[in-house]
Coordinates of C-alpha atoms in Angstrom, one line a residue:
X1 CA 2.7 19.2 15.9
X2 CA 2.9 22.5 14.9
X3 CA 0.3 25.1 16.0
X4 CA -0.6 28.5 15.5
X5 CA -2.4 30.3 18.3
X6 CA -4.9 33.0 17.4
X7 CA -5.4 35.9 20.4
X8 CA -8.8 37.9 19.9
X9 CA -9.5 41.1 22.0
X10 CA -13.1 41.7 23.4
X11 CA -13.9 44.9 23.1
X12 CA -16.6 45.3 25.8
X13 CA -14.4 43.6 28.9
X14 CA -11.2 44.9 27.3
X15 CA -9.4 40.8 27.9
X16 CA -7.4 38.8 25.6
X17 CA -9.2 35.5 24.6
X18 CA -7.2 32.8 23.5
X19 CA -8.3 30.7 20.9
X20 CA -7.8 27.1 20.4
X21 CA -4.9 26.2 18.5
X22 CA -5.0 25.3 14.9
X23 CA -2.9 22.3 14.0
X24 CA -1.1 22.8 10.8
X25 CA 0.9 19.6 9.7
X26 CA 1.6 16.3 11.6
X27 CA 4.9 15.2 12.7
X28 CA 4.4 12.0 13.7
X29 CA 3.1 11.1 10.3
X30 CA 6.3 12.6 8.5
X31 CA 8.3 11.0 11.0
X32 CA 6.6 7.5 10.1
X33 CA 5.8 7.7 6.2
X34 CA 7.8 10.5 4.6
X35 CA 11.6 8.9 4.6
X36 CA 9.7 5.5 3.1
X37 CA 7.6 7.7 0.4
X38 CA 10.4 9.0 -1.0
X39 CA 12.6 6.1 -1.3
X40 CA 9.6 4.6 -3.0
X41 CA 9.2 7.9 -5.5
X42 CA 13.0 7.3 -6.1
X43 CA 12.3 3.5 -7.0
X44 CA 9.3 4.4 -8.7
X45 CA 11.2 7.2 -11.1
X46 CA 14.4 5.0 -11.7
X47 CA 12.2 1.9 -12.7
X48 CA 8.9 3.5 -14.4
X49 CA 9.9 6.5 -15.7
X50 CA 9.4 6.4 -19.7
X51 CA 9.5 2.6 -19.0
X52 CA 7.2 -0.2 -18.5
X53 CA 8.1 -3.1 -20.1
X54 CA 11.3 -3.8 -19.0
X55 CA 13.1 -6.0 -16.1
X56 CA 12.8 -2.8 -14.1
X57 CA 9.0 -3.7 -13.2
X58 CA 9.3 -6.4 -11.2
X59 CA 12.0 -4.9 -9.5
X60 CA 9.8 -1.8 -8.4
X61 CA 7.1 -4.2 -7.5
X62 CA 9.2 -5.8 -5.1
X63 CA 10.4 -2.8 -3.7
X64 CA 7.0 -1.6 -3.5
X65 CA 5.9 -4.6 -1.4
X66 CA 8.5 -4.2 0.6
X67 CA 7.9 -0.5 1.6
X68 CA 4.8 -0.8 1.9
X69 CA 5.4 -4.0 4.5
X70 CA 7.4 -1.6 6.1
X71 CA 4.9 1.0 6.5
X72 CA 2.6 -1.3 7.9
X73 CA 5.0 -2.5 10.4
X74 CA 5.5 0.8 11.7
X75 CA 1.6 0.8 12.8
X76 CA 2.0 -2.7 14.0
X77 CA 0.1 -4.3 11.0
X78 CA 1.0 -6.9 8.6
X79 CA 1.3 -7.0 4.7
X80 CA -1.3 -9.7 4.4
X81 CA -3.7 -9.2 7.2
X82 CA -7.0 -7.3 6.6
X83 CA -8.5 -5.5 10.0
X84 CA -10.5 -8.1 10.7
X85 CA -7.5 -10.7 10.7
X86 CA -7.7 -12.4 7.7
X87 CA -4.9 -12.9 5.5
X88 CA -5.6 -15.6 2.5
X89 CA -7.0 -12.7 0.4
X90 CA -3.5 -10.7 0.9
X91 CA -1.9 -13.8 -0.1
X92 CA -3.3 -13.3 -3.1
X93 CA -2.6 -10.2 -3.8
X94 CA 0.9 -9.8 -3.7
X95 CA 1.2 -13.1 -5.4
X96 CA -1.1 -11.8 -8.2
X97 CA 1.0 -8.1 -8.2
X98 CA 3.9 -10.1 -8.6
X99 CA 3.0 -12.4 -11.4
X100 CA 1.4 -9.3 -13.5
X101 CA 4.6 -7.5 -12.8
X102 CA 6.8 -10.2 -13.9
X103 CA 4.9 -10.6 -16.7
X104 CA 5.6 -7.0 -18.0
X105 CA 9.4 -7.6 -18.9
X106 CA 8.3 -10.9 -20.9
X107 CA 6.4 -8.9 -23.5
X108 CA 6.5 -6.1 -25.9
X109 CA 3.0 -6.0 -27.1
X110 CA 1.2 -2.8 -26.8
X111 CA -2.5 -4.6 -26.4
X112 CA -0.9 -6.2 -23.1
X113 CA 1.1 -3.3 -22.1
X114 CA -2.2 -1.3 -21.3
X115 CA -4.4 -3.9 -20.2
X116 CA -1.7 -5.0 -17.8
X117 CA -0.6 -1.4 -16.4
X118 CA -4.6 -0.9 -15.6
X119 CA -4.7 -4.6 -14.0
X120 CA -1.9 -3.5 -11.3
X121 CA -3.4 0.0 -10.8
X122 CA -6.6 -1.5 -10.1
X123 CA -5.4 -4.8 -8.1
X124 CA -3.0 -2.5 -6.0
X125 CA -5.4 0.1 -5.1
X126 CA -7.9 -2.5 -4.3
X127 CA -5.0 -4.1 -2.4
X128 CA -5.1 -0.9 -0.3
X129 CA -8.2 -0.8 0.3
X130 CA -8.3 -4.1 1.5
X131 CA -5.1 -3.2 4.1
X132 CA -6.7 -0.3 5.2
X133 CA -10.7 -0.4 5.3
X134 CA -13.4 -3.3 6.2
X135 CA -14.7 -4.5 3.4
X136 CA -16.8 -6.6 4.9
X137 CA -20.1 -6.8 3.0
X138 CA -18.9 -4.6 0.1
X139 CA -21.0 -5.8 -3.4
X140 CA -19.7 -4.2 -6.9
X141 CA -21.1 -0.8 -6.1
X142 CA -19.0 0.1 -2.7
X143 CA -15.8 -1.5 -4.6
X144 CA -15.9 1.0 -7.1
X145 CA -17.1 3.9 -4.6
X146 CA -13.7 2.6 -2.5
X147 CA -11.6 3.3 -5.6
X148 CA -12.7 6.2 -6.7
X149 CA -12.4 7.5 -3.1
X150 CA -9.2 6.4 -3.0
X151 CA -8.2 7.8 -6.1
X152 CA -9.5 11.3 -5.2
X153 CA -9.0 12.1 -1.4
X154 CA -5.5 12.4 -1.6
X155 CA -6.3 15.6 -3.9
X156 CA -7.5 17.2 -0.6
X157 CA -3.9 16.3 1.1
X158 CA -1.8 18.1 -1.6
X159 CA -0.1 19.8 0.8
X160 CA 0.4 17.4 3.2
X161 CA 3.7 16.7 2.8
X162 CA 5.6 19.9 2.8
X163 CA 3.4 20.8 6.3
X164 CA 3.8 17.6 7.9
X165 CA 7.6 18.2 7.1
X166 CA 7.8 21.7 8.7
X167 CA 6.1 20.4 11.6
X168 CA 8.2 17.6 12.1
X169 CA 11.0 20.1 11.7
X170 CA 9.8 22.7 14.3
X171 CA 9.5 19.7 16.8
X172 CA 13.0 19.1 16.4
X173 CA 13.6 22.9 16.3
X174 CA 14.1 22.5 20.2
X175 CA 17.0 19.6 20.0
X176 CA 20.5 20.8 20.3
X177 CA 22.3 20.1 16.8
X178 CA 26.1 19.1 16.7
X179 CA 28.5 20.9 14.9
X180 CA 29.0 17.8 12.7
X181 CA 25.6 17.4 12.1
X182 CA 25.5 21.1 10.9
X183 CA 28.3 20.5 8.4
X184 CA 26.6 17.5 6.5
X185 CA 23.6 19.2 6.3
X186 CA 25.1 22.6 4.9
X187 CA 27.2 20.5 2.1
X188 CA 23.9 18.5 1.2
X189 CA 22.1 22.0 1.0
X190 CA 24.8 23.1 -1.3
X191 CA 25.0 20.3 -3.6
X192 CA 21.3 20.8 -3.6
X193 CA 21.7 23.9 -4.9
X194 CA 24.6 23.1 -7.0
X195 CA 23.1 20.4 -10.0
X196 CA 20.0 22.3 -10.9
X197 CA 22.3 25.8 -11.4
X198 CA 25.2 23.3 -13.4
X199 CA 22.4 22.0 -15.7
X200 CA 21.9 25.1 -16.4
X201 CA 25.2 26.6 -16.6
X202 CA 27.1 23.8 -18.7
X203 CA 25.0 23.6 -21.4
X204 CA 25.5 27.1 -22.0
X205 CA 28.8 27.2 -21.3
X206 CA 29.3 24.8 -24.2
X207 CA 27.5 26.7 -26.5
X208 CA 29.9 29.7 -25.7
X209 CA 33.1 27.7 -26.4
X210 CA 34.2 25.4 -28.7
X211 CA 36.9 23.9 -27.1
X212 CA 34.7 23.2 -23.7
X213 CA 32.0 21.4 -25.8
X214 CA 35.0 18.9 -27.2
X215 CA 35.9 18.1 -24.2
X216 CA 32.7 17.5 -22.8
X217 CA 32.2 15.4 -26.2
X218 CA 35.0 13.7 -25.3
X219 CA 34.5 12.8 -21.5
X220 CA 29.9 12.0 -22.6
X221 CA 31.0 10.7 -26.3
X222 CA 28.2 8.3 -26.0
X223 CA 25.5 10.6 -24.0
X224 CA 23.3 13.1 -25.6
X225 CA 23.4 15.8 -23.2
X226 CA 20.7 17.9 -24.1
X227 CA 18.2 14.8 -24.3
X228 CA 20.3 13.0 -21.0
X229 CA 19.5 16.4 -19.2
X230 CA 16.1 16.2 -19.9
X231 CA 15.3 12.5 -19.0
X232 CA 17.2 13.4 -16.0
X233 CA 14.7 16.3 -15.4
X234 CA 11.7 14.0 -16.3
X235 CA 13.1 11.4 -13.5
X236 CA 13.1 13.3 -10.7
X237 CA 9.6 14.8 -11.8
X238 CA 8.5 11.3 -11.7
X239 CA 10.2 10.5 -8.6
X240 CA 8.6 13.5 -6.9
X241 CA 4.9 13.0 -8.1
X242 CA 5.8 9.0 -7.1
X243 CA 6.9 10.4 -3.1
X244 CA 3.3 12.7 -3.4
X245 CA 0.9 9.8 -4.3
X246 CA 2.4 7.3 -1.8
X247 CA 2.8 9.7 1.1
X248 CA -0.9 11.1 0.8
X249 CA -2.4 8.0 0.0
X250 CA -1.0 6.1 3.0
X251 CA -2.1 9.2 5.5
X252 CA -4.9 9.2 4.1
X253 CA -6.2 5.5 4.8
X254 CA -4.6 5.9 8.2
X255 CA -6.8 8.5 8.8
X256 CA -9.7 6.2 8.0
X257 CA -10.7 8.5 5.3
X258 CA -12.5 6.1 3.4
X259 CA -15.7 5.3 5.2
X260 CA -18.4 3.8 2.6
X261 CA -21.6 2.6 3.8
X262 CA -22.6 -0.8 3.3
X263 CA -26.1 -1.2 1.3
X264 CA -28.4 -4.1 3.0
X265 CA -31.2 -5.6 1.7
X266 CA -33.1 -4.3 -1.0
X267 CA -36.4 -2.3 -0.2
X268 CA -37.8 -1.1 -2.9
X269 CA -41.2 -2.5 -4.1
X270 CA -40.1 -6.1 -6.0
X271 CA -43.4 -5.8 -8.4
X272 CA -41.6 -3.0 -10.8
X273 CA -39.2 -5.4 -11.2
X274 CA -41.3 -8.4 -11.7
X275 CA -43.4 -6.3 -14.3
X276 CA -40.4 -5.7 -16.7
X277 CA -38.2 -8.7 -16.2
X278 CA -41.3 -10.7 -17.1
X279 CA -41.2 -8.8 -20.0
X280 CA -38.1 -9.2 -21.0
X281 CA -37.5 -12.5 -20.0
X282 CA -40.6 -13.4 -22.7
X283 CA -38.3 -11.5 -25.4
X284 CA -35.1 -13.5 -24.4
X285 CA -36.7 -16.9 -24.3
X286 CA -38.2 -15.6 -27.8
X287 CA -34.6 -14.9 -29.1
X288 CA -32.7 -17.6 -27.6
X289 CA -35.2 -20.4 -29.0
X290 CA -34.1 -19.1 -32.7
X291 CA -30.4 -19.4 -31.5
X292 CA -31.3 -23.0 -30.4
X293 CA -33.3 -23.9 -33.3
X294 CA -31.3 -22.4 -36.5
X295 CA -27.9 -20.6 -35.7
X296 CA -26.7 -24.0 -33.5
X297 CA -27.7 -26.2 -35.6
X298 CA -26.9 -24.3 -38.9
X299 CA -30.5 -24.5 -40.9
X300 CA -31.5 -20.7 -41.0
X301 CA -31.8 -19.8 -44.7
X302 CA -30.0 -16.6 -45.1
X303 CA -31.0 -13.5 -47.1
X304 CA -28.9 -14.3 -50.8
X305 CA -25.1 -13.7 -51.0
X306 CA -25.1 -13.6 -47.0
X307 CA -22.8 -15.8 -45.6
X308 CA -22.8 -17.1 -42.0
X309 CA -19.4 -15.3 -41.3
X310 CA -20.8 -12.0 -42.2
X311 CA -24.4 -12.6 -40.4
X312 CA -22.1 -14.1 -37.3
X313 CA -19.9 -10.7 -37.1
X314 CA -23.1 -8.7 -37.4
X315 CA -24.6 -9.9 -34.4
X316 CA -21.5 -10.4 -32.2
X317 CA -21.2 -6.5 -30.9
X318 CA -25.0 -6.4 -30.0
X319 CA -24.9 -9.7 -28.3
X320 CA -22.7 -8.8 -26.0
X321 CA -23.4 -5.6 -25.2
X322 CA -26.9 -7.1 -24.2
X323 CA -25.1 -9.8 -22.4
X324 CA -23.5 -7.0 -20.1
X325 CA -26.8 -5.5 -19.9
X326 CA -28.3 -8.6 -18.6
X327 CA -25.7 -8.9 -15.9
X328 CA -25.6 -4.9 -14.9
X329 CA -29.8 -5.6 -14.6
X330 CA -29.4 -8.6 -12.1
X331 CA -26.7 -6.9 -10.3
X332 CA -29.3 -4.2 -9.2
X333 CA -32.5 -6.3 -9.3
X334 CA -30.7 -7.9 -6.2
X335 CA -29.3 -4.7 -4.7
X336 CA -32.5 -2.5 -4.7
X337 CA -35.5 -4.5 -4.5
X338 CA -36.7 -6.2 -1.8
X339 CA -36.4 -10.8 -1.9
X340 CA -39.1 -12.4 -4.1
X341 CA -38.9 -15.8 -4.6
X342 CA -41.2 -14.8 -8.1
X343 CA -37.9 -12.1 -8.9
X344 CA -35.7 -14.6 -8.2
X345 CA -37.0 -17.1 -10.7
X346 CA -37.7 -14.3 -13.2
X347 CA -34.0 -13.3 -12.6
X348 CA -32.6 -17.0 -12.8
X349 CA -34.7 -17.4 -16.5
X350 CA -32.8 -14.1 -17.8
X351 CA -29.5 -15.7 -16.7
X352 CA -29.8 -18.8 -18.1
X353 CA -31.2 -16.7 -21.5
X354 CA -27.9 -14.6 -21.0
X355 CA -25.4 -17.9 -20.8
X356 CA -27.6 -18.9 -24.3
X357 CA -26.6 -15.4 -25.9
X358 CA -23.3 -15.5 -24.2
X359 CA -22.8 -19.2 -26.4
X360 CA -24.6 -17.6 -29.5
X361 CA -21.8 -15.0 -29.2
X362 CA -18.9 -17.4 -29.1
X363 CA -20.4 -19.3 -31.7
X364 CA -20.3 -16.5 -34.0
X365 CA -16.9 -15.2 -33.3
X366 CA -15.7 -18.6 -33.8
X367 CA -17.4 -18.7 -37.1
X368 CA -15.7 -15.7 -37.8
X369 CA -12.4 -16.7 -36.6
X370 CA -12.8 -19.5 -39.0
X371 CA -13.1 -17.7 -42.0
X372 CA -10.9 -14.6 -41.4
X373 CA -8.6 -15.8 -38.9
X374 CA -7.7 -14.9 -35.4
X375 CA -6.4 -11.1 -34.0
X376 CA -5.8 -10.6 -30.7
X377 CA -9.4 -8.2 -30.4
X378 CA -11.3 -11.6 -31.6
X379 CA -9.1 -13.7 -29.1
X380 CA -9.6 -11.0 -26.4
X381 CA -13.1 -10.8 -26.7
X382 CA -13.5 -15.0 -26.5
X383 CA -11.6 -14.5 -23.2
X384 CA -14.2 -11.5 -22.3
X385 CA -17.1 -13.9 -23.0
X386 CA -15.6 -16.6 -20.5
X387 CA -15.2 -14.1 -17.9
X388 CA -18.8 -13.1 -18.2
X389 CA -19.6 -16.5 -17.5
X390 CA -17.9 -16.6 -14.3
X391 CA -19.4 -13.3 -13.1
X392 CA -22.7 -14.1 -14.3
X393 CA -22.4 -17.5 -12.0
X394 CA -21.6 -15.8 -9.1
X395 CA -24.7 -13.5 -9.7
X396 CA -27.2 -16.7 -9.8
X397 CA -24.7 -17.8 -6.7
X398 CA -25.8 -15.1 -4.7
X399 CA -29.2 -15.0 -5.4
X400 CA -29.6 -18.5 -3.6
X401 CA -27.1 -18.0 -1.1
X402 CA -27.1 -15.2 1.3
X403 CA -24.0 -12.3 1.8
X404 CA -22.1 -14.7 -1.1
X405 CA -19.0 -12.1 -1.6
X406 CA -19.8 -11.6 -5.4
X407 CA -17.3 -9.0 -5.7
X408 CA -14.5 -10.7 -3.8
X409 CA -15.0 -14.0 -6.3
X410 CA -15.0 -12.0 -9.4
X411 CA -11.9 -10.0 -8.5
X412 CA -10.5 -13.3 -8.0
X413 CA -11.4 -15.3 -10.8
X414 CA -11.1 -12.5 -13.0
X415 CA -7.4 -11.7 -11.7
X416 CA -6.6 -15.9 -12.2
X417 CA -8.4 -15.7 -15.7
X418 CA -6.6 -12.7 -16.9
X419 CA -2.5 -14.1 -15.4
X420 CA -3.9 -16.9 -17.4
X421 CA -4.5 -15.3 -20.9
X422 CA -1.1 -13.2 -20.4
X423 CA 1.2 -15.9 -19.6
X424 CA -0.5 -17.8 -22.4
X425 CA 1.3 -15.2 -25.3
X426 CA -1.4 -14.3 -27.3
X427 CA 0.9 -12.5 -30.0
X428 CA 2.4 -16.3 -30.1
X429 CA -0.8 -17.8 -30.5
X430 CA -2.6 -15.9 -32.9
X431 CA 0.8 -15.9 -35.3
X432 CA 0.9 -19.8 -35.0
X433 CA -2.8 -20.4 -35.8
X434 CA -3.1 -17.9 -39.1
X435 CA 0.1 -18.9 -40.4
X436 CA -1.3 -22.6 -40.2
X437 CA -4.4 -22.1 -41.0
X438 CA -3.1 -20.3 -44.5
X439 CA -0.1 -22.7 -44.9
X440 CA -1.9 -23.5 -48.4
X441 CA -0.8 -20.0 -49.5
X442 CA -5.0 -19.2 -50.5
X443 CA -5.6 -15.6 -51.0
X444 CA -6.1 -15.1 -46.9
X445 CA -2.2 -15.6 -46.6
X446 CA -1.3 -11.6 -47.6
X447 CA -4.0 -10.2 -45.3
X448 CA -2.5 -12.9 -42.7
X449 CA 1.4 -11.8 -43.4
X450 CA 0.2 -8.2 -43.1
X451 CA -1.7 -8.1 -40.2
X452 CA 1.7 -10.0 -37.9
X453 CA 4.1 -8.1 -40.1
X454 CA 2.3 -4.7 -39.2
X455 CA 0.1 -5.6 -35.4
X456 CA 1.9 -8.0 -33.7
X457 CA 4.7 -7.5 -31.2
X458 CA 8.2 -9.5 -30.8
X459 CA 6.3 -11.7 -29.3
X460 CA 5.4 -13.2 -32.1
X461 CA 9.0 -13.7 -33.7
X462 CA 9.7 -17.4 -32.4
X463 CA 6.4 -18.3 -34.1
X464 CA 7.5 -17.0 -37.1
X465 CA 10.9 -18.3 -37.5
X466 CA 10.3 -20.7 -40.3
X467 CA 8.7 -18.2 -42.6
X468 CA 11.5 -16.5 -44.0
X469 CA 9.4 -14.0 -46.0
X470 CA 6.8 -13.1 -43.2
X471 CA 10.1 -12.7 -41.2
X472 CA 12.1 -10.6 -43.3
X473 CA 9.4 -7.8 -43.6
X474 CA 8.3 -8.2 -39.6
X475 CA 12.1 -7.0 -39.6
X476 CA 11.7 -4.5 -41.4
X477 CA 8.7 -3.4 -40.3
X478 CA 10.3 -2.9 -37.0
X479 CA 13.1 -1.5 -38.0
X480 CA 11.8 1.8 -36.2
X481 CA 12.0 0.5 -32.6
X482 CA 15.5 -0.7 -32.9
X483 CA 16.7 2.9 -34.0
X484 CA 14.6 4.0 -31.0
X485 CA 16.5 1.6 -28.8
X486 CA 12.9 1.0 -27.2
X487 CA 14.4 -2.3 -25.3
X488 CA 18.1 -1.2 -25.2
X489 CA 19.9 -1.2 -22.0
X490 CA 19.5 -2.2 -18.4
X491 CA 16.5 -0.1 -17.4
X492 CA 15.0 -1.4 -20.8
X493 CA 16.1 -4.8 -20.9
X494 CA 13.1 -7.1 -21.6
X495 CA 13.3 -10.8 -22.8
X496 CA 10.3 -11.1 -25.7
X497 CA 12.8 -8.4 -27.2
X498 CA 15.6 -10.4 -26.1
X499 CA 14.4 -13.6 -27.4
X500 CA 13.2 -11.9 -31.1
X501 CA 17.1 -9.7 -31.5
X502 CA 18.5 -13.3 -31.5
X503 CA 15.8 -15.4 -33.8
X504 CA 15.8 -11.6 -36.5
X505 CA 20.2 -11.2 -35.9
X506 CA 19.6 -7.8 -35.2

């Protein structure tokens, strides 16, 4: 531990005081964390740089379950165990972080590519957190207070690294260095030294001669060298900002940085809540007994040259965004005021009025769907509506049956729900069904052609095979990404790309 040892003179008894020392850095930690950090921002910048949907994903997950296993080891913990000793929720982590990881070298659609790469940031923080803290008790509220602790604290540990390196250092200062041990570490200082001053030099060395630049043509025929040095550059950038956010964030949560106190029961004055959600309960049961009585059942006379599709896709948006609403309005019904059993039944009516508007919604996008065929937002937002369902149960769960872990379910049957819908290949699916559903050739069958030609990804290509026009201009369409060489390569190599390059001969 390195320390620095402040001496203050009092002027009236003319002594030297000696102040405590001040720690600056910790050994121990660097000793522990810092040679594992940076093999992980090495992994991390070879696999992720400029690079995400490629065989190089699950590769980096692995690694990164295996670092991090042996991180844990070093304290004496396990990769699965929480701190209270249970392990069948870290079972299902890393088998989740493995399948989403997979799952990013088996596509090329951009819709998935985000949704995915915020999926693992979220699982594997939460994952953390999980490791690191008791969660014990934790509702909705301290989960998202847990990551967004865990996303800032590091921030305060910047420098963390280079003084827990030059403490670790001084420690050693002390230990009697062989002459060997002196001569590696003077040729690694050197070559240190000597790529960032020839990345400099050789580039402008063959700008000076002619004769140099042919040869280095000759020897990098196939390498860019202005572009492969700056790639290279990028890499290690990566790499570096990969070893800074795994070295502070494991400190950190070994420090027990993250301390977030669980809320109890409600105490806030139920009759405030009883007063409006009577209120709006009235309005729901109002509005879902027109669902029931005409939209279901397909009698409401409709305002002339209104069709159902267009009165369906209308009402979708505000449906659901009053469905989430409903659920956000539960959610803290339950967390801030104190147990009513007249609350609770007001509560369960808005529920059951929410799983009504949650059906009405369906029901319209379906309509919808029917008329102007499927995308992957209208597919995605079916999958969105299910998913409320399973939260929304969980609430009404809760309210019935005392410290029910309504985040821990969600997590989990959202995480199963959304493996689900990946692995299921949307692009796949929603090129299949339009392509049948206009195999008449009616007007719909341009829009159709245009919207996989132009919006979907490779994956859709196997779906596609038998339409030789639809497939000639996805081809071409995509002509862009094979100049780019966006899936060319080891490091790029992913097998929706893989798959299309053999159906398109490309």
């Amino acid at each position: 531990m390195d320390t620095n040892t402040n001496q203050v003179v009092n002027p009236q008894m003319g002594t030297v005081v000696q102040m405590q020392p001040v720690a600056r850095g910790n050994a121990e930690h660097f000793k522990k964390y810092g040679l594992l950090s940076l093999v992980f921002g090495l992994i991390y910048g070879f696999c992720l740089y400029n690079n995400h949907s490629s065989i190089t994903y699950p590769i980096f997950m692995v690694c990164a379950l295996v670092i991090l296993k042996l991180i844990r080891a070093k304290d004496g913990l396990s990769l699965i165990t929480d701190c209270n000793g249970k392990r069948a929720l870290g079972v299902f982590y890393v088998i989740s972080l493995l399948l989403l990881s997979v799952h990013r070298c088996l596509t090329t659609s951009f819709a998935l590519n985000f949704l995915e790469r915020c999926a693992i940031f979220l699982l594997l923080f939460s994952y953390i957190i999980y490791l690191y803290a008791d969660t014990t008790g934790f509702d909705i509220g301290a989960w998202v207070i847990s990551l967004l602790i865990t996303f800032i604290k590091p921030l305060e540990h910047l420098p963390s690294p280079v003084s827990d390196y030059k403490a670790l250092k001084k420690s050693r200062a002390s230990e009697e260095i062989s002459d060997r041990k002196k001569t590696v570490n003077a040729v690694l200082l050197g070559l240190a030294i000597t790529i960032p001053l020839l990345l400099v030099i050789v580039p402008l060395l063959a700008s000076a001669d002619a004769v140099f630049e042919h040869i280095l043509d000759g020897l990098f025929k196939d390498i860019d060298i202005p572009e492969y040095i700056f790639h290279s550059v990028m890499m290690l950038c990566t790499a570096i900002v990969g070893f800074w956010c795994a070295y502070t964030i494991i400190t950190s949560m070994v420090k027990q940085e993250l301390k977030v106190k669980v809320r109890g029961e409600g105490q806030t004055n139920p009759v405030i809540a009883i007063t409006f959600t009577s209120i709006i309960g009235l309005v729901y049961i109002l509005f879902c007994a027109i669902q029931l009585l005409y939209l279901f059942s397909g009698k409401m006379a409709l305002p002339a040259g209104y069709t159902y599709a267009e009165y369906a896709h209308e009402g979708f948006y505000q449906l659901l965004a009053v469905c989430i609403l409903n659920i956000v309005m539960v959610s803290i019904c339950q967390a801030f005021f104190k147990n009513s059993k007249v609350l609770k039944a007001l509560l369960t009516i808005i529920a059951a009025c929410t799983y009504i508007m949650i059906a009405s919604s369906a029901y319209r996008m379906i309509m919808y769907i029917k008329v102007y065929h499927l995308t992957f937002l209208r597919l995605f937002v079916l999958w969105f509506l299910a998913v409320l369902c399973f939260w929304l149960s969980f609430l009404i769960i809760s309210m019935y049956v005392r410290n029910f872990p309504v985040f821990k379910a969600c997590m989990v049957a959202i995480t199963l729900a959304f493996i689900a819908f990946i692995y299921s290949n949307p692009d796949y699916r929603i090129a299949k069904y339009d392509l049948q559903a206009t195999a008449n050739k009616i007007d719909e069958y341009t829009s159709v052609a245009e919207y996989i030609e132009d919006s979907l990804s490779f994956d859709a290509v196997p779906a596609i095979k038998d339409d030789a026009e639809v497939l000639a201009k996805f081809k071409k369409y995509h002509d862009h990404e094979y100049a780019n060489k966006d899936f060319v390569g080891f490091r790029r190599f992913n097998f929706s790309y893989y798959r299309a390059q053999n159906i398109l001969g490309k």
